[in-house]
PDB file of C-alpha atoms in Angstrom:
ATOM      1  CA  MET A   2      84.366  87.455 100.785  1.00 37.00           C
ATOM      2  CA  LYS A   3      81.656  87.601 103.423  1.00 38.00           C
ATOM      3  CA  GLN A   4      82.438  90.950 104.974  1.00 39.00           C
ATOM      4  CA  PRO A   5      82.608  93.878 102.543  1.00 37.00           C
ATOM      5  CA  LEU A   6      82.593  96.513 105.258  1.00 35.00           C
ATOM      6  CA  CYS A   7      85.063  99.303 105.979  1.00 39.00           C
ATOM      7  CA  LEU A   8      87.922  97.042 104.919  1.00 39.00           C
ATOM      8  CA  PHE A   9      90.249  99.932 104.342  1.00 44.00           C
ATOM      9  CA  PHE A  10      88.853 102.133 107.110  1.00 44.00           C
ATOM     10  CA  VAL A  11      92.351 102.920 108.300  1.00 45.00           C
ATOM     11  CA  LEU A  12      93.210 104.296 104.866  1.00 49.00           C
ATOM     12  CA  PHE A  13      90.139 106.547 104.867  1.00 47.00           C
ATOM     13  CA  CYS A  14      91.057 107.882 108.294  1.00 47.00           C
ATOM     14  CA  VAL A  15      94.642 108.520 107.243  1.00 46.00           C
ATOM     15  CA  PHE A  16      93.362 110.494 104.259  1.00 47.00           C
ATOM     16  CA  SER A  17      91.191 112.569 106.576  1.00 45.00           C
ATOM     17  CA  ARG A  18      94.165 113.423 108.763  1.00 44.00           C
ATOM     18  CA  PHE A  19      96.463 114.474 105.943  1.00 43.00           C
ATOM     19  CA  VAL A  20      94.099 116.051 103.411  1.00 46.00           C
ATOM     20  CA  GLY A  21      92.733 119.258 104.846  1.00 44.00           C
ATOM     21  CA  ALA A  22      89.388 120.679 103.813  1.00 43.00           C
ATOM     22  CA  THR A  23      89.509 123.526 101.328  1.00 42.00           C
ATOM     23  CA  THR A  24      87.239 126.432 102.197  1.00 48.00           C
ATOM     24  CA  SER A  25      87.502 128.481  99.016  1.00 55.00           C
ATOM     25  CA  TYR A  26      86.359 125.703  96.654  1.00 65.00           C
ATOM     26  CA  THR A  27      88.456 126.872  93.733  1.00 84.00           C
ATOM     27  CA  TRP A  28      88.437 123.971  91.308  1.00 92.00           C
ATOM     28  CA  LYS A  29      91.898 122.780  90.278  1.00 96.00           C
ATOM     29  CA  VAL A  30      90.433 120.634  87.486  1.00 98.00           C
ATOM     30  CA  PRO A  31      87.129 120.944  85.602  1.00 98.00           C
ATOM     31  CA  ALA A  32      85.884 117.546  86.743  1.00 98.00           C
ATOM     32  CA  ILE A  33      86.791 114.251  88.398  1.00 98.00           C
ATOM     33  CA  TYR A  34      85.749 110.916  86.906  1.00 99.00           C
ATOM     34  CA  VAL A  35      86.013 107.987  89.304  1.00 99.00           C
ATOM     35  CA  PHE A  36      86.358 104.268  88.584  1.00 99.00           C
ATOM     36  CA  GLY A  37      86.948 101.391  90.957  1.00 99.00           C
ATOM     37  CA  ASP A  38      85.652  99.512  93.972  1.00 98.00           C
ATOM     38  CA  SER A  39      84.348 100.099  97.510  1.00 97.00           C
ATOM     39  CA  THR A  40      87.278 102.362  98.346  1.00 96.00           C
ATOM     40  CA  VAL A  41      85.704 105.043  96.136  1.00 98.00           C
ATOM     41  CA  ASP A  42      82.063 103.964  95.656  1.00 98.00           C
ATOM     42  CA  VAL A  43      79.765 106.762  96.852  1.00 98.00           C
ATOM     43  CA  GLY A  44      76.453 105.021  96.282  1.00 98.00           C
ATOM     44  CA  ASN A  45      76.221 103.262  92.927  1.00 99.00           C
ATOM     45  CA  ASN A  46      75.559  99.911  94.574  1.00 98.00           C
ATOM     46  CA  ASN A  47      72.476 101.395  96.244  1.00 98.00           C
ATOM     47  CA  TYR A  48      70.810 101.180  92.843  1.00 98.00           C
ATOM     48  CA  LEU A  49      71.721  97.541  92.147  1.00 98.00           C
ATOM     49  CA  THR A  50      68.653  95.590  93.222  1.00 97.00           C
ATOM     50  CA  LYS A  51      70.369  92.186  93.096  1.00 96.00           C
ATOM     51  CA  SER A  52      73.512  93.239  94.925  1.00 96.00           C
ATOM     52  CA  LYS A  53      74.033  92.385  98.586  1.00 92.00           C
ATOM     53  CA  THR A  54      77.177  94.485  98.678  1.00 94.00           C
ATOM     54  CA  LYS A  55      75.688  97.698 100.004  1.00 95.00           C
ATOM     55  CA  ALA A  56      76.435 100.272 102.673  1.00 95.00           C
ATOM     56  CA  ASN A  57      73.211 102.275 102.789  1.00 95.00           C
ATOM     57  CA  TYR A  58      72.277 101.405 106.365  1.00 93.00           C
ATOM     58  CA  PRO A  59      73.751 102.099 109.846  1.00 93.00           C
ATOM     59  CA  HIS A  60      76.406 101.961 111.195  1.00 93.00           C
ATOM     60  CA  TYR A  61      77.819 103.024 107.846  1.00 94.00           C
ATOM     61  CA  GLY A  62      77.960 106.803 107.649  1.00 93.00           C
ATOM     62  CA  ILE A  63      77.853 107.286 111.405  1.00 92.00           C
ATOM     63  CA  ASP A  64      80.384 110.136 111.111  1.00 91.00           C
ATOM     64  CA  PHE A  65      78.975 111.458 107.832  1.00 93.00           C
ATOM     65  CA  PRO A  66      77.035 114.747 108.120  1.00 93.00           C
ATOM     66  CA  HIS A  67      73.790 113.997 109.987  1.00 93.00           C
ATOM     67  CA  SER A  68      75.086 110.415 110.538  1.00 93.00           C
ATOM     68  CA  ARG A  69      73.553 109.460 107.209  1.00 94.00           C
ATOM     69  CA  PRO A  70      74.516 106.204 105.442  1.00 95.00           C
ATOM     70  CA  THR A  71      75.051 107.041 101.789  1.00 96.00           C
ATOM     71  CA  GLY A  72      76.448 103.879 100.260  1.00 97.00           C
ATOM     72  CA  ARG A  73      80.035 104.707 101.176  1.00 97.00           C
ATOM     73  CA  PHE A  74      81.827 101.763 102.773  1.00 94.00           C
ATOM     74  CA  SER A  75      83.132 103.929 105.549  1.00 93.00           C
ATOM     75  CA  ASN A  76      82.145 105.583 108.794  1.00 92.00           C
ATOM     76  CA  GLY A  77      81.936 108.865 106.880  1.00 92.00           C
ATOM     77  CA  TYR A  78      83.750 110.209 103.853  1.00 95.00           C
ATOM     78  CA  ASN A  79      85.966 107.963 101.746  1.00 94.00           C
ATOM     79  CA  GLN A  80      89.079 108.467  99.619  1.00 93.00           C
ATOM     80  CA  ILE A  81      87.448 110.245  96.715  1.00 96.00           C
ATOM     81  CA  ASP A  82      85.687 112.702  99.021  1.00 96.00           C
ATOM     82  CA  PHE A  83      88.989 113.874 100.447  1.00 94.00           C
ATOM     83  CA  VAL A  84      90.604 113.987  97.022  1.00 95.00           C
ATOM     84  CA  ALA A  85      87.691 116.031  95.664  1.00 96.00           C
ATOM     85  CA  ILE A  86      87.852 118.477  98.560  1.00 95.00           C
ATOM     86  CA  HIS A  87      91.601 118.809  98.095  1.00 94.00           C
ATOM     87  CA  MET A  88      90.989 119.548  94.407  1.00 95.00           C
ATOM     88  CA  GLY A  89      88.675 122.404  95.338  1.00 95.00           C
ATOM     89  CA  PHE A  90      85.251 120.779  95.131  1.00 96.00           C
ATOM     90  CA  ARG A  91      82.702 121.137  97.905  1.00 93.00           C
ATOM     91  CA  ILE A  92      81.611 117.521  97.501  1.00 92.00           C
ATOM     92  CA  SER A  93      82.776 114.590  95.404  1.00 96.00           C
ATOM     93  CA  PRO A  94      81.090 113.685  92.094  1.00 98.00           C
ATOM     94  CA  PRO A  95      77.702 111.938  92.304  1.00 98.00           C
ATOM     95  CA  PRO A  96      77.186 108.240  91.555  1.00 98.00           C
ATOM     96  CA  TYR A  97      76.407 107.622  87.895  1.00 98.00           C
ATOM     97  CA  LEU A  98      73.262 105.631  88.629  1.00 98.00           C
ATOM     98  CA  SER A  99      71.784 108.593  90.521  1.00 97.00           C
ATOM     99  CA  LEU A 100      71.853 110.928  87.521  1.00 96.00           C
ATOM    100  CA  ASN A 101      68.688 112.244  85.929  1.00 91.00           C
ATOM    101  CA  ASP A 102      67.666 115.132  83.700  1.00 83.00           C
ATOM    102  CA  THR A 103      67.431 117.549  86.628  1.00 81.00           C
ATOM    103  CA  ASN A 104      70.862 117.018  88.197  1.00 81.00           C
ATOM    104  CA  ASN A 105      73.215 116.582  85.247  1.00 88.00           C
ATOM    105  CA  HIS A 106      73.260 120.071  83.705  1.00 90.00           C
ATOM    106  CA  GLN A 107      76.817 120.875  84.791  1.00 93.00           C
ATOM    107  CA  ILE A 108      77.970 117.313  84.184  1.00 96.00           C
ATOM    108  CA  LEU A 109      76.964 117.412  80.514  1.00 95.00           C
ATOM    109  CA  LYS A 110      79.142 120.507  80.149  1.00 95.00           C
ATOM    110  CA  GLY A 111      82.153 118.536  81.345  1.00 96.00           C
ATOM    111  CA  LEU A 112      82.107 120.029  84.822  1.00 95.00           C
ATOM    112  CA  ARG A 113      82.157 118.458  88.287  1.00 96.00           C
ATOM    113  CA  GLY A 114      82.416 114.843  87.074  1.00 98.00           C
ATOM    114  CA  VAL A 115      80.786 111.504  87.842  1.00 99.00           C
ATOM    115  CA  ASN A 116      81.553 108.482  89.996  1.00 99.00           C
ATOM    116  CA  PHE A 117      81.218 105.092  88.274  1.00 99.00           C
ATOM    117  CA  ALA A 118      82.788 102.970  91.038  1.00 99.00           C
ATOM    118  CA  SER A 119      81.058  99.888  92.392  1.00 99.00           C
ATOM    119  CA  ALA A 120      81.893  98.067  95.617  1.00 98.00           C
ATOM    120  CA  GLY A 121      82.991  94.496  95.031  1.00 98.00           C
ATOM    121  CA  SER A 122      84.238  95.124  91.508  1.00 98.00           C
ATOM    122  CA  GLY A 123      87.728  94.574  90.187  1.00 98.00           C
ATOM    123  CA  ILE A 124      89.906  95.186  87.202  1.00 98.00           C
ATOM    124  CA  LEU A 125      88.901  91.752  85.948  1.00 98.00           C
ATOM    125  CA  ASP A 126      85.237  91.347  85.044  1.00 98.00           C
ATOM    126  CA  SER A 127      85.248  87.935  86.722  1.00 98.00           C
ATOM    127  CA  THR A 128      85.770  89.619  90.092  1.00 98.00           C
ATOM    128  CA  GLY A 129      82.594  90.228  92.088  1.00 96.00           C
ATOM    129  CA  ALA A 130      78.941  89.394  91.475  1.00 96.00           C
ATOM    130  CA  ASN A 131      75.925  91.614  90.891  1.00 98.00           C
ATOM    131  CA  ILE A 132      78.132  94.686  90.712  1.00 98.00           C
ATOM    132  CA  ILE A 133      79.195  97.138  88.010  1.00 99.00           C
ATOM    133  CA  THR A 134      82.215  95.505  86.418  1.00 99.00           C
ATOM    134  CA  GLY A 135      85.240  97.501  85.364  1.00 99.00           C
ATOM    135  CA  THR A 136      84.260  97.135  81.724  1.00 99.00           C
ATOM    136  CA  GLN A 137      80.693  98.275  82.412  1.00 99.00           C
ATOM    137  CA  GLN A 138      82.003 101.325  84.266  1.00 99.00           C
ATOM    138  CA  LEU A 139      83.866 102.331  81.111  1.00 99.00           C
ATOM    139  CA  LEU A 140      80.776 101.723  78.983  1.00 99.00           C
ATOM    140  CA  TYR A 141      78.787 104.002  81.275  1.00 99.00           C
ATOM    141  CA  PHE A 142      81.432 106.695  80.841  1.00 99.00           C
ATOM    142  CA  GLU A 143      81.361 106.238  77.074  1.00 98.00           C
ATOM    143  CA  THR A 144      77.576 106.677  77.106  1.00 98.00           C
ATOM    144  CA  LEU A 145      77.881 109.823  79.202  1.00 98.00           C
ATOM    145  CA  ARG A 146      80.637 111.207  76.996  1.00 98.00           C
ATOM    146  CA  SER A 147      78.452 110.745  73.905  1.00 97.00           C
ATOM    147  CA  LYS A 148      75.758 112.854  75.549  1.00 96.00           C
ATOM    148  CA  MET A 149      78.349 115.454  76.555  1.00 96.00           C
ATOM    149  CA  MET A 150      79.744 115.690  73.036  1.00 96.00           C
ATOM    150  CA  ALA A 151      76.227 116.172  71.678  1.00 96.00           C
ATOM    151  CA  GLN A 152      75.922 119.412  73.650  1.00 91.00           C
ATOM    152  CA  PRO A 153      76.696 122.856  72.196  1.00 91.00           C
ATOM    153  CA  ASN A 154      80.396 123.772  72.344  1.00 90.00           C
ATOM    154  CA  ALA A 155      81.552 120.161  72.054  1.00 94.00           C
ATOM    155  CA  ASP A 156      85.124 121.376  71.514  1.00 95.00           C
ATOM    156  CA  GLN A 157      85.037 123.027  74.911  1.00 96.00           C
ATOM    157  CA  VAL A 158      83.723 119.819  76.470  1.00 95.00           C
ATOM    158  CA  ALA A 159      86.565 117.829  74.875  1.00 96.00           C
ATOM    159  CA  GLN A 160      89.074 120.334  76.228  1.00 97.00           C
ATOM    160  CA  ARG A 161      87.613 120.000  79.714  1.00 98.00           C
ATOM    161  CA  LEU A 162      87.866 116.222  79.514  1.00 98.00           C
ATOM    162  CA  SER A 163      91.558 116.469  78.658  1.00 98.00           C
ATOM    163  CA  MET A 164      92.090 118.674  81.712  1.00 98.00           C
ATOM    164  CA  SER A 165      89.968 116.584  84.075  1.00 98.00           C
ATOM    165  CA  LEU A 166      91.197 114.036  86.597  1.00 98.00           C
ATOM    166  CA  PHE A 167      90.455 110.354  86.001  1.00 99.00           C
ATOM    167  CA  LEU A 168      90.864 108.535  89.303  1.00 98.00           C
ATOM    168  CA  ILE A 169      91.091 104.755  89.516  1.00 99.00           C
ATOM    169  CA  SER A 170      91.117 102.738  92.729  1.00 98.00           C
ATOM    170  CA  ALA A 171      90.899  99.037  91.915  1.00 98.00           C
ATOM    171  CA  GLY A 172      92.743  95.756  92.177  1.00 98.00           C
ATOM    172  CA  GLY A 173      92.268  94.866  95.826  1.00 97.00           C
ATOM    173  CA  ASN A 174      89.268  92.645  95.168  1.00 97.00           C
ATOM    174  CA  ASP A 175      91.134  90.953  92.322  1.00 98.00           C
ATOM    175  CA  ALA A 176      93.997  90.110  94.673  1.00 97.00           C
ATOM    176  CA  LEU A 177      91.598  88.802  97.327  1.00 95.00           C
ATOM    177  CA  ALA A 178      89.714  86.695  94.778  1.00 96.00           C
ATOM    178  CA  PHE A 179      92.941  85.252  93.399  1.00 96.00           C
ATOM    179  CA  PHE A 180      94.238  84.299  96.822  1.00 93.00           C
ATOM    180  CA  ALA A 181      90.884  82.773  97.801  1.00 92.00           C
ATOM    181  CA  THR A 182      91.376  80.100  95.141  1.00 92.00           C
ATOM    182  CA  ASN A 183      95.198  80.023  95.275  1.00 89.00           C
ATOM    183  CA  ASN A 184      96.232  80.243  98.922  1.00 84.00           C
ATOM    184  CA  SER A 185      99.643  78.760  98.104  1.00 88.00           C
ATOM    185  CA  PRO A 186     100.181  79.876  94.507  1.00 92.00           C
ATOM    186  CA  ASN A 187     103.304  78.935  92.591  1.00 95.00           C
ATOM    187  CA  ASN A 188     105.248  81.453  90.551  1.00 95.00           C
ATOM    188  CA  SER A 189     103.563  80.422  87.302  1.00 97.00           C
ATOM    189  CA  ALA A 190     100.078  81.011  88.720  1.00 97.00           C
ATOM    190  CA  VAL A 191     101.072  84.405  90.105  1.00 97.00           C
ATOM    191  CA  LEU A 192     102.678  85.453  86.826  1.00 97.00           C
ATOM    192  CA  LEU A 193      99.589  84.398  84.865  1.00 98.00           C
ATOM    193  CA  PHE A 194      97.384  86.393  87.250  1.00 98.00           C
ATOM    194  CA  TYR A 195      99.546  89.499  86.882  1.00 98.00           C
ATOM    195  CA  ASN A 196      99.689  89.231  83.094  1.00 98.00           C
ATOM    196  CA  THR A 197      95.939  88.699  82.768  1.00 98.00           C
ATOM    197  CA  LEU A 198      95.099  91.577  85.074  1.00 98.00           C
ATOM    198  CA  LEU A 199      97.651  93.980  83.594  1.00 98.00           C
ATOM    199  CA  SER A 200      96.421  93.267  80.072  1.00 99.00           C
ATOM    200  CA  LYS A 201      92.893  94.181  81.134  1.00 99.00           C
ATOM    201  CA  TYR A 202      94.109  97.255  83.021  1.00 99.00           C
ATOM    202  CA  GLU A 203      96.074  98.436  79.990  1.00 99.00           C
ATOM    203  CA  ASN A 204      92.996  98.071  77.794  1.00 99.00           C
ATOM    204  CA  HIS A 205      90.964 100.116  80.276  1.00 99.00           C
ATOM    205  CA  ILE A 206      93.494 102.955  80.273  1.00 99.00           C
ATOM    206  CA  LYS A 207      93.776 102.958  76.493  1.00 99.00           C
ATOM    207  CA  THR A 208      89.984 103.059  76.213  1.00 99.00           C
ATOM    208  CA  LEU A 209      89.767 106.064  78.526  1.00 99.00           C
ATOM    209  CA  TYR A 210      92.606 107.721  76.629  1.00 99.00           C
ATOM    210  CA  SER A 211      90.748 107.223  73.337  1.00 99.00           C
ATOM    211  CA  LEU A 212      87.727 108.900  74.937  1.00 99.00           C
ATOM    212  CA  GLY A 213      89.718 111.984  75.881  1.00 98.00           C
ATOM    213  CA  ALA A 214      91.275 111.193  79.255  1.00 99.00           C
ATOM    214  CA  ARG A 215      94.806 112.493  79.751  1.00 99.00           C
ATOM    215  CA  LYS A 216      95.308 112.950  83.502  1.00 99.00           C
ATOM    216  CA  PHE A 217      95.189 109.808  85.621  1.00 98.00           C
ATOM    217  CA  SER A 218      95.387 109.397  89.374  1.00 98.00           C
ATOM    218  CA  VAL A 219      95.831 105.788  90.449  1.00 98.00           C
ATOM    219  CA  ILE A 220      95.340 104.576  94.015  1.00 97.00           C
ATOM    220  CA  ASN A 221      97.354 101.399  94.278  1.00 97.00           C
ATOM    221  CA  VAL A 222      96.327  98.197  96.025  1.00 98.00           C
ATOM    222  CA  PRO A 223      96.400  98.275  99.851  1.00 96.00           C
ATOM    223  CA  PRO A 224      97.962  95.487 101.936  1.00 97.00           C
ATOM    224  CA  VAL A 225      94.926  93.226 101.579  1.00 96.00           C
ATOM    225  CA  GLY A 226      96.514  90.584 103.787  1.00 96.00           C
ATOM    226  CA  CYS A 227      95.969  92.929 106.719  1.00 96.00           C
ATOM    227  CA  VAL A 228      92.222  93.445 106.360  1.00 94.00           C
ATOM    228  CA  PRO A 229      90.340  91.848 109.266  1.00 92.00           C
ATOM    229  CA  SER A 230      88.520  89.326 107.059  1.00 91.00           C
ATOM    230  CA  ALA A 231      91.948  88.058 105.985  1.00 93.00           C
ATOM    231  CA  ARG A 232      93.452  88.147 109.472  1.00 93.00           C
ATOM    232  CA  VAL A 233      90.787  85.759 110.793  1.00 92.00           C
ATOM    233  CA  LEU A 234      92.275  83.109 108.507  1.00 90.00           C
ATOM    234  CA  ASN A 235      95.590  83.452 110.337  1.00 92.00           C
ATOM    235  CA  LEU A 236      95.765  81.602 113.659  1.00 91.00           C
ATOM    236  CA  THR A 237      97.803  84.453 115.130  1.00 93.00           C
ATOM    237  CA  GLY A 238      95.372  87.119 113.927  1.00 92.00           C
ATOM    238  CA  GLY A 239      98.210  88.824 112.111  1.00 94.00           C
ATOM    239  CA  CYS A 240      98.510  89.919 108.504  1.00 96.00           C
ATOM    240  CA  ILE A 241      98.837  87.215 105.858  1.00 95.00           C
ATOM    241  CA  SER A 242     102.168  87.949 104.228  1.00 95.00           C
ATOM    242  CA  GLY A 243     101.424  85.933 101.093  1.00 94.00           C
ATOM    243  CA  MET A 244      98.413  88.099 100.297  1.00 96.00           C
ATOM    244  CA  ASN A 245     100.426  91.247 100.873  1.00 97.00           C
ATOM    245  CA  GLN A 246     103.150  89.966  98.562  1.00 96.00           C
ATOM    246  CA  ILE A 247     100.539  89.475  95.838  1.00 96.00           C
ATOM    247  CA  ALA A 248      99.346  93.059  96.355  1.00 97.00           C
ATOM    248  CA  LYS A 249     102.864  94.485  96.384  1.00 98.00           C
ATOM    249  CA  GLY A 250     103.816  92.630  93.215  1.00 97.00           C
ATOM    250  CA  LEU A 251     100.660  93.875  91.551  1.00 97.00           C
ATOM    251  CA  ASN A 252     101.514  97.437  92.526  1.00 98.00           C
ATOM    252  CA  ASP A 253     104.989  97.106  91.044  1.00 98.00           C
ATOM    253  CA  ALA A 254     103.431  95.861  87.806  1.00 97.00           C
ATOM    254  CA  ILE A 255     100.902  98.724  87.732  1.00 98.00           C
ATOM    255  CA  THR A 256     103.689 101.259  88.211  1.00 98.00           C
ATOM    256  CA  ALA A 257     105.636  99.720  85.328  1.00 98.00           C
ATOM    257  CA  LEU A 258     102.505  99.730  83.164  1.00 98.00           C
ATOM    258  CA  PHE A 259     101.877 103.431  83.602  1.00 98.00           C
ATOM    259  CA  SER A 260     105.523 104.226  83.008  1.00 98.00           C
ATOM    260  CA  LYS A 261     105.236 102.409  79.680  1.00 98.00           C
ATOM    261  CA  LEU A 262     101.920 104.048  78.755  1.00 99.00           C
ATOM    262  CA  ALA A 263     103.249 107.532  79.512  1.00 98.00           C
ATOM    263  CA  VAL A 264     105.810 106.989  76.758  1.00 98.00           C
ATOM    264  CA  ALA A 265     103.442 105.327  74.298  1.00 98.00           C
ATOM    265  CA  LEU A 266     100.465 107.689  74.662  1.00 99.00           C
ATOM    266  CA  PRO A 267     101.261 111.377  73.971  1.00 98.00           C
ATOM    267  CA  GLY A 268     100.004 113.752  76.628  1.00 98.00           C
ATOM    268  CA  LEU A 269      99.224 111.084  79.216  1.00 99.00           C
ATOM    269  CA  LYS A 270     100.158 112.158  82.734  1.00 98.00           C
ATOM    270  CA  TYR A 271      99.729 110.113  85.875  1.00 98.00           C
ATOM    271  CA  SER A 272     100.360 109.930  89.586  1.00 97.00           C
ATOM    272  CA  ILE A 273     100.175 106.888  91.830  1.00 97.00           C
ATOM    273  CA  GLY A 274      98.842 107.115  95.368  1.00 95.00           C
ATOM    274  CA  ALA A 275     100.795 104.738  97.586  1.00 94.00           C
ATOM    275  CA  SER A 276      97.918 103.373  99.636  1.00 95.00           C
ATOM    276  CA  TYR A 277      99.910 100.197 100.285  1.00 97.00           C
ATOM    277  CA  ASP A 278     102.747 102.015 102.036  1.00 96.00           C
ATOM    278  CA  LEU A 279     100.487 104.539 103.751  1.00 94.00           C
ATOM    279  CA  THR A 280      98.117 101.932 105.150  1.00 94.00           C
ATOM    280  CA  LEU A 281     100.924  99.608 106.227  1.00 95.00           C
ATOM    281  CA  SER A 282     102.623 102.491 108.036  1.00 95.00           C
ATOM    282  CA  ALA A 283      99.424 103.216 109.942  1.00 93.00           C
ATOM    283  CA  ILE A 284      98.998  99.542 110.817  1.00 94.00           C
ATOM    284  CA  THR A 285     102.629  99.190 111.906  1.00 94.00           C
ATOM    285  CA  ASN A 286     102.719 102.440 113.898  1.00 94.00           C
ATOM    286  CA  PRO A 287      99.087 103.123 114.851  1.00 91.00           C
ATOM    287  CA  LEU A 288      99.732 105.497 117.732  1.00 92.00           C
ATOM    288  CA  SER A 289     101.787 107.838 115.573  1.00 92.00           C
ATOM    289  CA  PHE A 290      98.741 108.114 113.292  1.00 87.00           C
ATOM    290  CA  GLY A 291      96.333 108.602 116.188  1.00 86.00           C
ATOM    291  CA  PHE A 292      94.812 105.104 116.181  1.00 86.00           C
ATOM    292  CA  LYS A 293      94.282 102.645 119.013  1.00 86.00           C
ATOM    293  CA  GLU A 294      92.919  99.663 117.079  1.00 86.00           C
ATOM    294  CA  VAL A 295      93.946  98.600 113.578  1.00 89.00           C
ATOM    295  CA  GLY A 296      93.569  94.821 113.692  1.00 89.00           C
ATOM    296  CA  SER A 297      89.794  94.539 113.949  1.00 89.00           C
ATOM    297  CA  ALA A 298      87.066  95.702 111.605  1.00 89.00           C
ATOM    298  CA  CYS A 299      85.536  98.992 112.678  1.00 87.00           C
ATOM    299  CA  CYS A 300      82.049  97.488 112.598  1.00 89.00           C
ATOM    300  CA  GLY A 301      80.889  93.878 112.736  1.00 88.00           C
ATOM    301  CA  SER A 302      80.908  90.912 115.089  1.00 88.00           C
ATOM    302  CA  GLY A 303      82.746  87.674 115.745  1.00 89.00           C
ATOM    303  CA  LYS A 304      86.496  87.235 115.684  1.00 90.00           C
ATOM    304  CA  LEU A 305      88.208  90.548 114.933  1.00 91.00           C
ATOM    305  CA  ASN A 306      84.726  91.954 114.233  1.00 86.00           C
ATOM    306  CA  ALA A 307      85.181  90.357 110.820  1.00 84.00           C
ATOM    307  CA  GLN A 308      82.671  87.531 110.646  1.00 85.00           C
ATOM    308  CA  SER A 309      79.446  89.405 109.969  1.00 86.00           C
ATOM    309  CA  TYR A 310      78.140  92.489 108.247  1.00 82.00           C
ATOM    310  CA  CYS A 311      77.974  95.918 109.807  1.00 88.00           C
ATOM    311  CA  THR A 312      74.439  96.396 111.163  1.00 83.00           C
ATOM    312  CA  ARG A 313      72.704  98.436 113.852  1.00 82.00           C
ATOM    313  CA  ASN A 314      73.413  95.684 116.381  1.00 86.00           C
ATOM    314  CA  ALA A 315      77.037  95.171 115.383  1.00 88.00           C
ATOM    315  CA  THR A 316      79.988  96.096 117.572  1.00 85.00           C
ATOM    316  CA  LEU A 317      81.261  99.525 116.614  1.00 85.00           C
ATOM    317  CA  HIS A 318      84.865 100.571 117.206  1.00 75.00           C
ATOM    318  CA  THR A 319      85.845 104.193 117.559  1.00 67.00           C
ATOM    319  CA  VAL A 320      89.213 105.452 116.372  1.00 59.00           C
TER     320      VAL A 320
END
């Protein structure tokens, strides 16, 4: 997909309207560990020298403090920032690839957390190129956990892990990649895609569970057929219903998966954030959410602002 910019900008803005900033910063969980794609990446891709999927230049971050691009694929904060603030943290966990011996003291104690997400990645390792795959994100967490458990009071660290929030926001890129090669898929192809992806997703959750995770927050797949880079493929400029149906079916399967895992894995608790419904509501009724434009990309050029990257010279929409 040529345009990896602010694809779910509407979702970020909706989060900002409904999740108020906490001023007391009383942590509701010891830490937050984040896995997924551009919807929650806070800068890991900045450190990937071969990756072109980056957001560390203007106009990204134009509404971030000091208008600073950070690697978030947003005008400012993204989903995980608002979740972290709502959970009592002043800022969201740092990107894993930014860690060094001077900034990981609290993290090794099982506090604050870490963000492993990488823009362009998916649940399937075949999704994306020159990114941190879903499997590699888990391996990074396993490496970090080993260092944490080597610290004094390892029992306390393990307890904090069991109380921490493990947030996953992935699947949208998988759906886009599938539809890119199957624009008129038959039922057998769709079923195979779901089964393959859900098997991988289940393995990921079981791996995290074996490493001490117990509390999961899952952001489901947005209506990817409504992102501007998809709309340009539609002569009317409207959402592509087939892509949205793929996303909705995937969400139903993810919900069923977690329902099954909650029974099979003692102590596992989960919640599912309905980004599909929330985003579609904002797109369908933009004025009621305070938006004027929801069909075009917030930054870019060409048709629907969706045919080039977001740069200093790109057209910038305001909300």
